[in-house]
C-alpha positions as a printed Julia matrix, in Angstrom:
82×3 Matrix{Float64}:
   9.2     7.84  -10.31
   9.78    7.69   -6.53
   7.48    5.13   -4.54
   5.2     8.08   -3.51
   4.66    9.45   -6.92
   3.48    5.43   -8.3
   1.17    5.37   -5.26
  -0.19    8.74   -6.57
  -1.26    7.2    -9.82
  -2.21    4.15   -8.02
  -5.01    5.57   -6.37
  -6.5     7.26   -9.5
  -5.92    4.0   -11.45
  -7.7     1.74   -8.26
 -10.67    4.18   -7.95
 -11.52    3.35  -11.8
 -10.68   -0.11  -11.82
 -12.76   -0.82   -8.77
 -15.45    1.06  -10.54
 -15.53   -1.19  -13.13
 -15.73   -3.9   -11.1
 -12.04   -5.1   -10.73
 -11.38   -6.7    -7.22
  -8.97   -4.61   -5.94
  -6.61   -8.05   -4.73
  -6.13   -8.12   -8.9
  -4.51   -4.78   -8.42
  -2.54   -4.62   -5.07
  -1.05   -8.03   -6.0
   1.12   -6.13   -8.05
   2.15   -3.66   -5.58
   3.68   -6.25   -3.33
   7.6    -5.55   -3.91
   7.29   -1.81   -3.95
   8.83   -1.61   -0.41
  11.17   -4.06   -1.13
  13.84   -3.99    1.43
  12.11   -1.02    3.27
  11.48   -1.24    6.89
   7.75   -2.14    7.33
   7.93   -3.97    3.82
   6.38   -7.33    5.83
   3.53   -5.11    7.19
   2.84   -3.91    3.77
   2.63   -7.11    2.26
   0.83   -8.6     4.57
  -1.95   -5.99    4.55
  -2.4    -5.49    0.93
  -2.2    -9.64    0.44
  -5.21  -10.65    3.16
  -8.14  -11.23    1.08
 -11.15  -10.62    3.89
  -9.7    -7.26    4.53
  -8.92   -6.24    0.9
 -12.55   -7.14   -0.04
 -14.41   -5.58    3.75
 -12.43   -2.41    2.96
 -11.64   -1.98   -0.52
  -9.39    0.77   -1.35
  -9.29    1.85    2.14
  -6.6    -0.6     2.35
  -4.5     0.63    0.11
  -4.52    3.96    2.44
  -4.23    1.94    5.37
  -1.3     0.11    3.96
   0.49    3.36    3.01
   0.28    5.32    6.74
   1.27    1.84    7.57
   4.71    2.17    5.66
   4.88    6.06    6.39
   4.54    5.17   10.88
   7.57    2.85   10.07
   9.33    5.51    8.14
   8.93    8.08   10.54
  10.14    5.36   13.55
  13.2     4.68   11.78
  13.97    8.2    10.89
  13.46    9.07   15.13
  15.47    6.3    15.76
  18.47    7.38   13.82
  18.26   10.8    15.13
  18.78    9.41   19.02
């Protein structure tokens, strides 16, 4: 599965779990190392590891955190083109 694809099933998996009543830190945790090595990978981690913000915004995070790693993508994909 490419990173995208386990983020796809992430998403379904979170919006149950958090229905249920799982914090959603018990879940991202686990998501840490997925852009390991990846430019933005810091950004990510820090993001989906601050507590306040993973419990003020919930899932919403998990987006955030994603566009996050997609604005660095897209940077480093402009910059190779120059």
């Amino acid at each position: 599965l490419s990173r995208a694809e386990i983020m796809q099933k992430m998403h379904i998996y979170c919006e149950k779990e958090i229905q249920l009543g799982t914090p959603i830190a018990h879940i991202t945790r686990h998501l840490l190392g997925l852009y390991q090595g990846v430019s933005g990978a810091r950004a990510w981690r820090r993001l989906l590891s601050d507590s306040r913000t993973l419990k003020q915004q919930g899932i919403q995070t998990l987006y955030a955190a994603e566009q996050l790693i997609q604005q660095y993508t897209l940077h480093e994909v402009a910059d190779h083109e120059l």
